[in-house]
Amino acid sequence: MPNEIEDHKTTFLENIDVLLAEHKVEEAVEALDIEKRSSLELNGSGNASSTEASSYKPAFLKRKAMLEDQLVEITKQPSVGTVELKEALSFLLKLRKGPLAHQLMLKAYGSHLRKSIKSFLPSCSIYPETYSATLSKLVFSENAPSSETVSALRAASICVQASLSHCSMLESQGLKLSKLLMVLLRPYIEEVLEMNFRRARRMVFDLAENDGTLPLSPRYVSPLSAFATSSDSVLIDYGTKFMFIAKDIVEQLTLVAISHFGGTILTRISQLFDKYVDALIKTLPGPSEDDNLMEHKEVIPFRAETDAQQLALLGSAFTVADELLPMAVSRIWSTPNESKEPGSGATENIVSTVSNTIEFKDWRRHLQHSLDELRDHFCRQYVLNFIYSREGKTRLDARMYLTGKGEHLSWDSGPFPSLPFQVIHFL
């Protein structure tokens, strides 16, 4: 057994030497990582003699250091491309050299930036009016996040906050630029908002897609959990995912961005709720054969067939509209008051008080209109199923009320309204 272990060590070191000589860094990184995780000696928990440990571990670390040097040399090559640079840095991260990888990334980006600036400087004397725009593009554009990401929305919000704060400091010198700046910034901020809400709409229509556990606080999840059953958790996932989408957007906004674009954001969130309700309606059975034919053309990942499922769906939608969504956007309604509190700094004088022109009751009325559509759809299909059988025969007519006799009546057990009717009556 000891001989086998010793042979393995010798073979491993020889293989690493070959990989290093051939500059096969990816294979060398994988081999070192596997050996590090499987070797008790390298982890400091082996039972080997001190002589063996002192000879093998230094040999292992020596080859690891040689591999790190090769990766560093790759990042310093003038002709290294973006893909090769990212690969080398990722290998350093795998070797647990995070600080070194970060330092090399900054150096590589700085070197690339200096070369780009140096190449465009000769044209500045010919086109001086493009100097600032070109320089800004070189410095910021490469690392700018895509407009449809929440990172872009956060960056745009911070840009508004910082820019208007500088304008506020200049007002003491008689330079009032905040209104002009907002005129220039508004198209770009609205573009980022539009792209983010487009992404949100796509996510709403893909509500059944499993994204794993969403980082949503219990105060948003617990009210929806009341409608959960062992077999119908997907209904709760619909509401949870929608709340995550809406809350994630609102959390990226700064106070100043909310004060200027709060009305627009609230309108878009209510429109997003409309899409959420549309997605829920598609899970309900259609009230007519034509509707069913249309539904078969679309892929519906889940359909609420039973009364319990349909009532859980209605309950989760009303909980989102009446409780959770207002709680998520409460930060937008409270922003004007927060901005006027002492200590709010340079932004005190630049908060727009006219942007949140949407009244809370009007916003809630829009949500209620969407809920009414969901409830009406449910009631129509339920009443039709109650009156007509699957064969198209009438199960309910006036004679049942006159004679008290019918195939589907159970007067002896107590003629109470159906459970869905009782629930809808109190919604």
Coordinates of C-alpha atoms in Angstrom, one line a residue:
M1 CA 0.0 0.0 0.0
P2 CA 2.7 2.6 0.8
N3 CA 4.5 1.7 -2.5
E4 CA 1.3 2.3 -4.4
I5 CA 0.9 5.7 -2.8
E6 CA 4.5 6.6 -3.5
D7 CA 4.1 5.5 -7.2
H8 CA 1.0 7.7 -7.5
K9 CA 2.9 10.7 -6.2
T10 CA 5.8 10.1 -8.6
T11 CA 3.5 9.6 -11.6
F12 CA 1.5 12.7 -10.7
L13 CA 4.5 14.9 -10.4
E14 CA 5.9 13.6 -13.7
N15 CA 2.6 14.3 -15.5
I16 CA 2.4 17.8 -14.1
D17 CA 6.0 18.4 -15.4
V18 CA 4.9 17.3 -18.8
L19 CA 1.8 19.5 -18.8
L20 CA 3.9 22.5 -17.7
A21 CA 6.5 21.9 -20.3
E22 CA 3.8 21.8 -23.0
H23 CA 2.0 24.8 -21.5
K24 CA -1.3 22.9 -21.2
V25 CA -2.4 25.1 -18.4
E26 CA -6.1 24.0 -18.3
E27 CA -5.2 20.4 -17.9
A28 CA -2.6 21.3 -15.3
V29 CA -5.1 23.3 -13.3
E30 CA -7.6 20.5 -13.3
A31 CA -5.0 17.9 -12.2
L32 CA -3.7 20.1 -9.4
D33 CA -7.2 20.8 -8.2
I34 CA -8.2 17.1 -8.1
E35 CA -5.0 16.1 -6.3
K36 CA -5.4 18.9 -3.8
R37 CA -9.0 17.8 -2.9
S38 CA -8.1 14.0 -2.8
S39 CA -4.8 14.1 -1.0
L40 CA -4.8 13.9 2.8
E41 CA -1.2 15.0 3.0
L42 CA -1.8 18.2 1.0
N43 CA -4.8 19.0 3.3
G44 CA -2.7 18.5 6.4
S45 CA -4.6 15.5 7.7
G46 CA -2.5 12.6 6.4
N47 CA -0.8 9.9 8.4
A48 CA 2.3 9.7 6.3
S49 CA 5.7 10.1 7.8
S50 CA 7.1 13.6 8.2
T51 CA 9.8 12.8 5.6
E52 CA 7.3 11.9 3.0
A53 CA 5.1 14.9 3.7
S54 CA 8.1 17.3 3.7
S55 CA 9.2 16.0 0.3
Y56 CA 5.9 15.7 -1.6
K57 CA 4.1 18.8 -0.5
P58 CA 6.9 21.2 -1.4
A59 CA 7.2 19.5 -4.8
F60 CA 3.5 20.0 -5.3
L61 CA 3.6 23.7 -4.2
K62 CA 6.6 24.3 -6.5
R63 CA 4.8 23.1 -9.5
K64 CA 1.7 25.0 -8.6
A65 CA 3.8 28.2 -8.3
M66 CA 5.3 27.4 -11.8
L67 CA 1.7 27.1 -13.2
E68 CA 0.8 30.4 -11.6
D69 CA 3.8 32.1 -13.2
Q70 CA 2.7 30.7 -16.6
L71 CA -0.8 32.2 -16.1
V72 CA 0.6 35.5 -15.1
E73 CA 2.8 35.6 -18.2
I74 CA -0.2 34.9 -20.4
T75 CA -2.0 38.0 -19.0
K76 CA 1.0 40.2 -19.6
Q77 CA 1.4 39.3 -23.3
P78 CA 0.7 42.4 -25.5
S79 CA -1.2 40.3 -28.0
V80 CA -3.5 38.5 -25.4
G81 CA -7.1 38.6 -26.4
T82 CA -10.1 39.1 -24.2
V83 CA -11.1 35.4 -24.2
E84 CA -7.5 34.2 -23.3
L85 CA -7.3 36.8 -20.6
K86 CA -10.6 35.7 -19.0
E87 CA -9.5 32.1 -19.2
A88 CA -6.2 32.8 -17.5
L89 CA -7.9 34.8 -14.7
S90 CA -10.5 32.1 -14.2
F91 CA -7.7 29.5 -13.8
L92 CA -6.0 31.7 -11.2
L93 CA -9.3 31.9 -9.3
K94 CA -9.5 28.1 -9.4
L95 CA -6.0 28.0 -7.8
R96 CA -7.3 30.3 -5.1
K97 CA -5.4 33.3 -6.2
G98 CA -8.4 35.7 -6.3
P99 CA -6.5 38.9 -5.2
L100 CA -3.8 38.3 -7.8
A101 CA -6.4 37.7 -10.6
H102 CA -8.1 40.9 -9.7
Q103 CA -4.9 42.9 -9.7
L104 CA -3.9 41.4 -13.1
M105 CA -7.4 42.2 -14.5
L106 CA -7.1 45.9 -13.5
K107 CA -3.6 46.1 -15.0
A108 CA -4.7 44.5 -18.3
Y109 CA -7.7 46.9 -18.5
G110 CA -5.5 49.9 -17.7
S111 CA -3.0 48.9 -20.3
H112 CA -5.7 48.5 -22.9
L113 CA -7.3 51.8 -22.0
R114 CA -4.0 53.7 -22.3
K115 CA -3.4 52.2 -25.7
S116 CA -6.8 53.1 -26.9
I117 CA -6.5 56.7 -25.6
K118 CA -3.0 57.0 -27.2
S119 CA -4.4 55.9 -30.6
F120 CA -7.2 58.5 -30.7
L121 CA -5.2 61.5 -29.3
P122 CA -3.7 62.5 -32.7
S123 CA -7.2 63.1 -34.1
C124 CA -8.2 65.5 -31.2
S125 CA -6.7 68.5 -32.9
I126 CA -8.8 67.8 -36.0
Y127 CA -12.0 67.0 -34.2
P128 CA -11.8 68.7 -30.8
E129 CA -15.6 68.6 -30.3
T130 CA -15.6 64.8 -30.1
Y131 CA -12.8 64.6 -27.5
S132 CA -15.0 64.3 -24.4
A133 CA -17.5 62.0 -26.0
T134 CA -14.9 59.6 -27.4
L135 CA -13.0 59.6 -24.1
S136 CA -16.1 58.8 -22.1
K137 CA -17.0 56.0 -24.5
L138 CA -13.5 54.5 -24.2
V139 CA -13.5 54.6 -20.4
F140 CA -17.1 53.5 -19.6
S141 CA -18.6 51.6 -22.5
E142 CA -16.7 48.4 -22.3
N143 CA -17.8 47.6 -18.8
A144 CA -21.3 49.0 -19.1
P145 CA -24.0 46.4 -18.3
S146 CA -26.7 45.6 -20.8
S147 CA -29.6 48.1 -20.7
E148 CA -32.1 45.3 -19.8
T149 CA -30.3 44.2 -16.6
V150 CA -31.1 45.4 -13.1
S151 CA -27.4 46.4 -12.9
A152 CA -28.0 48.9 -15.6
L153 CA -31.0 50.3 -13.9
R154 CA -29.0 50.6 -10.7
A155 CA -26.2 52.4 -12.5
A156 CA -28.6 54.8 -14.2
S157 CA -30.3 55.6 -10.9
I158 CA -26.9 56.3 -9.2
C159 CA -26.0 58.5 -12.2
V160 CA -29.1 60.6 -11.7
Q161 CA -28.4 60.9 -8.0
A162 CA -24.8 61.9 -8.4
S163 CA -25.3 64.3 -11.3
L164 CA -28.1 66.2 -9.6
S165 CA -26.1 66.4 -6.4
H166 CA -23.3 68.1 -8.3
C167 CA -25.8 70.5 -9.9
S168 CA -27.1 71.3 -6.4
M169 CA -23.6 72.3 -5.3
L170 CA -23.2 74.5 -8.3
E171 CA -26.4 76.4 -7.6
S172 CA -24.6 78.3 -4.8
Q173 CA -22.5 79.8 -7.5
G174 CA -25.4 80.8 -9.7
L175 CA -25.3 77.9 -12.1
K176 CA -28.7 76.2 -12.2
L177 CA -28.3 73.2 -14.5
S178 CA -30.5 70.6 -12.9
K179 CA -33.5 71.1 -15.2
L180 CA -31.3 71.1 -18.3
L181 CA -29.5 68.0 -17.1
M182 CA -32.8 66.1 -16.5
V183 CA -33.9 67.0 -20.1
L184 CA -30.7 65.4 -21.3
L185 CA -30.8 62.4 -19.0
R186 CA -34.5 61.5 -19.3
P187 CA -34.4 59.7 -22.7
Y188 CA -31.6 57.5 -21.5
I189 CA -33.2 56.6 -18.2
E190 CA -36.5 55.9 -19.8
E191 CA -34.7 53.6 -22.3
V192 CA -33.2 51.6 -19.4
L193 CA -36.6 51.4 -17.7
E194 CA -38.3 50.2 -20.9
M195 CA -35.7 47.5 -21.4
N196 CA -36.0 46.3 -17.8
F197 CA -39.7 46.1 -18.0
R198 CA -39.5 44.2 -21.3
R199 CA -37.3 41.7 -19.6
A200 CA -39.8 41.6 -16.7
R201 CA -42.7 40.9 -19.0
R202 CA -40.8 38.0 -20.6
M203 CA -40.2 36.6 -17.1
V204 CA -43.9 37.0 -16.2
F205 CA -44.9 35.0 -19.3
D206 CA -42.4 32.3 -18.3
L207 CA -43.7 32.1 -14.7
A208 CA -43.7 28.3 -14.7
E209 CA -40.0 28.2 -15.5
N210 CA -38.1 27.0 -12.4
D211 CA -35.4 29.4 -11.4
G212 CA -34.6 27.8 -8.1
T213 CA -35.1 29.4 -4.7
L214 CA -35.7 33.2 -5.1
P215 CA -34.2 35.5 -2.4
L216 CA -37.5 36.9 -1.2
S217 CA -38.1 37.8 2.5
P218 CA -40.6 35.8 4.6
R219 CA -43.0 38.7 4.8
Y220 CA -43.6 38.3 1.1
V221 CA -43.6 34.5 1.0
S222 CA -45.7 33.8 4.1
P223 CA -49.0 35.3 3.0
L224 CA -48.8 33.3 -0.2
S225 CA -48.0 30.1 1.6
A226 CA -51.4 30.1 3.1
F227 CA -52.8 29.0 -0.3
A228 CA -50.2 26.2 -0.8
T229 CA -51.0 22.5 -0.9
S230 CA -48.7 19.6 -1.3
S231 CA -49.5 19.1 -5.0
D232 CA -50.1 22.7 -6.1
S233 CA -47.1 24.6 -5.0
V234 CA -46.7 26.0 -8.5
L235 CA -49.6 28.3 -7.8
I236 CA -47.6 29.9 -5.0
D237 CA -44.4 30.0 -7.2
Y238 CA -46.4 32.2 -9.7
G239 CA -47.0 34.8 -7.1
T240 CA -43.6 34.5 -5.5
K241 CA -41.8 35.0 -8.8
F242 CA -44.0 38.0 -9.8
M243 CA -43.2 39.7 -6.5
F244 CA -39.5 39.0 -6.9
I245 CA -39.6 40.6 -10.3
A246 CA -41.4 43.8 -9.1
K247 CA -39.4 44.1 -5.9
D248 CA -36.1 43.7 -7.7
I249 CA -36.8 46.6 -10.0
V250 CA -37.9 48.9 -7.2
E251 CA -34.9 48.1 -5.0
Q252 CA -32.5 49.4 -7.7
L253 CA -33.9 52.9 -7.6
T254 CA -32.3 55.8 -5.6
L255 CA -34.5 58.3 -3.9
V256 CA -33.8 61.0 -6.5
A257 CA -34.5 58.6 -9.4
I258 CA -37.8 57.7 -7.8
S259 CA -38.8 61.3 -7.3
H260 CA -38.3 62.0 -11.0
F261 CA -39.5 58.7 -12.5
G262 CA -41.8 57.3 -9.8
G263 CA -45.0 58.0 -11.7
T264 CA -43.7 56.2 -14.8
I265 CA -42.5 53.2 -12.7
L266 CA -45.8 52.8 -10.9
T267 CA -47.6 52.8 -14.3
R268 CA -45.3 50.2 -15.7
I269 CA -45.7 48.0 -12.6
S270 CA -49.5 48.1 -12.9
Q271 CA -49.1 47.1 -16.5
L272 CA -46.8 44.3 -15.4
F273 CA -49.5 43.2 -13.0
D274 CA -51.9 43.0 -16.0
K275 CA -49.5 40.6 -17.7
Y276 CA -49.4 38.5 -14.5
V277 CA -53.2 38.3 -14.4
D278 CA -53.2 37.3 -18.1
A279 CA -50.8 34.5 -17.3
L280 CA -53.1 33.3 -14.5
I281 CA -56.2 33.5 -16.7
K282 CA -54.5 31.2 -19.2
T283 CA -54.2 28.5 -16.5
L284 CA -58.0 28.5 -16.0
P285 CA -60.3 26.4 -18.2
G286 CA -61.9 28.5 -21.0
P287 CA -65.7 29.2 -20.8
S288 CA -66.3 28.1 -24.4
E289 CA -65.0 25.6 -27.0
D290 CA -63.5 28.4 -29.0
D291 CA -61.4 29.6 -26.1
N292 CA -60.3 26.0 -25.5
L293 CA -59.2 25.7 -29.1
M294 CA -57.2 28.9 -28.8
E295 CA -55.6 27.7 -25.6
H296 CA -54.5 24.4 -27.2
K297 CA -52.3 26.4 -29.6
E298 CA -50.2 27.8 -26.6
V299 CA -48.1 25.7 -24.3
I300 CA -49.7 25.9 -20.8
P301 CA -47.3 24.4 -18.3
F302 CA -49.9 24.2 -15.6
R303 CA -53.7 24.2 -15.6
A304 CA -55.9 24.8 -12.5
E305 CA -58.6 22.1 -13.0
T306 CA -60.0 21.6 -9.5
D307 CA -62.0 24.0 -7.4
A308 CA -59.2 24.0 -4.8
Q309 CA -56.6 24.9 -7.3
Q310 CA -58.7 27.7 -8.9
L311 CA -59.6 29.2 -5.5
A312 CA -55.9 29.1 -4.5
L313 CA -55.0 30.9 -7.7
L314 CA -57.6 33.6 -7.0
G315 CA -56.5 33.9 -3.4
S316 CA -52.9 34.4 -4.3
A317 CA -53.7 37.0 -7.0
F318 CA -55.8 39.0 -4.6
T319 CA -53.1 38.8 -1.9
V320 CA -50.5 40.1 -4.3
A321 CA -52.7 43.0 -5.4
D322 CA -54.1 43.9 -1.9
E323 CA -51.1 43.3 0.3
L324 CA -47.8 42.4 -1.2
L325 CA -47.5 44.7 -4.3
P326 CA -48.5 47.8 -2.3
M327 CA -45.9 46.8 0.3
A328 CA -43.2 46.4 -2.4
V329 CA -43.8 49.8 -4.0
S330 CA -44.4 51.7 -0.7
R331 CA -40.9 53.0 -1.0
I332 CA -42.0 55.0 -4.1
W333 CA -45.0 56.6 -2.3
S334 CA -42.9 57.5 0.7
T335 CA -39.9 59.0 -1.2
P336 CA -41.1 62.7 -1.2
N337 CA -41.4 62.6 2.6
E338 CA -38.0 60.8 3.0
S339 CA -36.3 63.2 0.8
K340 CA -37.4 66.2 2.9
E341 CA -36.1 64.7 6.1
P342 CA -33.1 66.6 7.7
G343 CA -29.8 65.2 6.6
S344 CA -30.8 64.2 3.1
G345 CA -27.9 66.3 1.9
A346 CA -27.5 68.0 -1.4
T347 CA -30.5 66.3 -2.9
E348 CA -32.9 68.3 -0.8
N349 CA -33.2 71.1 -3.3
I350 CA -33.5 69.0 -6.5
V351 CA -36.3 66.6 -5.6
S352 CA -39.1 66.7 -8.1
T353 CA -42.5 66.9 -6.4
V354 CA -44.6 66.6 -9.5
S355 CA -43.4 63.3 -10.9
N356 CA -45.6 61.1 -8.6
T357 CA -48.8 62.5 -10.1
I358 CA -50.5 59.1 -9.9
E359 CA -52.8 58.9 -6.9
F360 CA -52.6 55.8 -4.7
K361 CA -56.4 55.1 -5.1
D362 CA -56.1 55.4 -8.9
W363 CA -53.2 53.0 -9.0
R364 CA -55.1 50.5 -6.8
R365 CA -58.2 50.9 -9.0
H366 CA -56.2 49.8 -12.0
L367 CA -55.1 46.7 -10.1
Q368 CA -58.7 46.0 -9.0
H369 CA -59.8 46.2 -12.7
S370 CA -57.4 43.4 -13.6
L371 CA -58.6 41.3 -10.6
D372 CA -62.2 41.8 -11.8
E373 CA -61.2 40.3 -15.2
L374 CA -59.7 37.3 -13.4
R375 CA -62.7 36.8 -11.2
D376 CA -65.2 37.3 -14.2
H377 CA -63.3 34.7 -16.2
F378 CA -63.5 32.2 -13.3
C379 CA -67.2 32.9 -12.7
R380 CA -68.2 32.5 -16.3
Q381 CA -66.5 29.2 -16.7
Y382 CA -67.7 27.9 -13.3
V383 CA -71.3 28.9 -14.0
L384 CA -71.3 27.2 -17.4
N385 CA -69.8 24.0 -16.0
F386 CA -72.5 24.1 -13.3
I387 CA -75.4 24.5 -15.8
Y388 CA -74.2 22.2 -18.6
S389 CA -72.7 18.7 -18.4
R390 CA -69.8 17.6 -20.4
E391 CA -72.2 16.1 -23.0
G392 CA -73.8 19.5 -23.5
K393 CA -77.0 18.6 -21.6
T394 CA -78.6 21.1 -19.2
R395 CA -78.1 20.1 -15.6
L396 CA -80.1 23.1 -14.2
D397 CA -83.5 24.3 -15.1
A398 CA -86.6 26.0 -13.6
R399 CA -88.4 22.7 -12.8
M400 CA -85.7 21.8 -10.3
Y401 CA -86.6 24.9 -8.2
L402 CA -90.4 24.1 -8.5
T403 CA -90.2 20.4 -7.7
G404 CA -87.0 20.3 -5.6
K405 CA -86.0 17.2 -7.6
G406 CA -83.0 16.8 -9.8
E407 CA -80.2 14.4 -10.6
H408 CA -77.5 16.6 -9.1
L409 CA -79.4 18.0 -6.1
S410 CA -78.7 16.9 -2.5
W411 CA -81.5 18.6 -0.5
D412 CA -81.2 16.1 2.4
S413 CA -77.6 17.1 3.1
G414 CA -78.5 20.9 3.3
P415 CA -78.8 23.1 0.2
F416 CA -75.8 25.4 0.7
P417 CA -74.2 27.4 -2.0
S418 CA -71.1 25.9 -3.6
L419 CA -67.7 26.5 -2.1
P420 CA -66.5 28.7 -5.0
F421 CA -69.7 30.8 -4.7
Q422 CA -69.1 31.4 -1.0
V423 CA -65.5 32.4 -1.5
I424 CA -66.2 34.7 -4.4
H425 CA -69.0 36.4 -2.5
F426 CA -66.5 37.5 0.2
L427 CA -63.7 38.5 -2.1

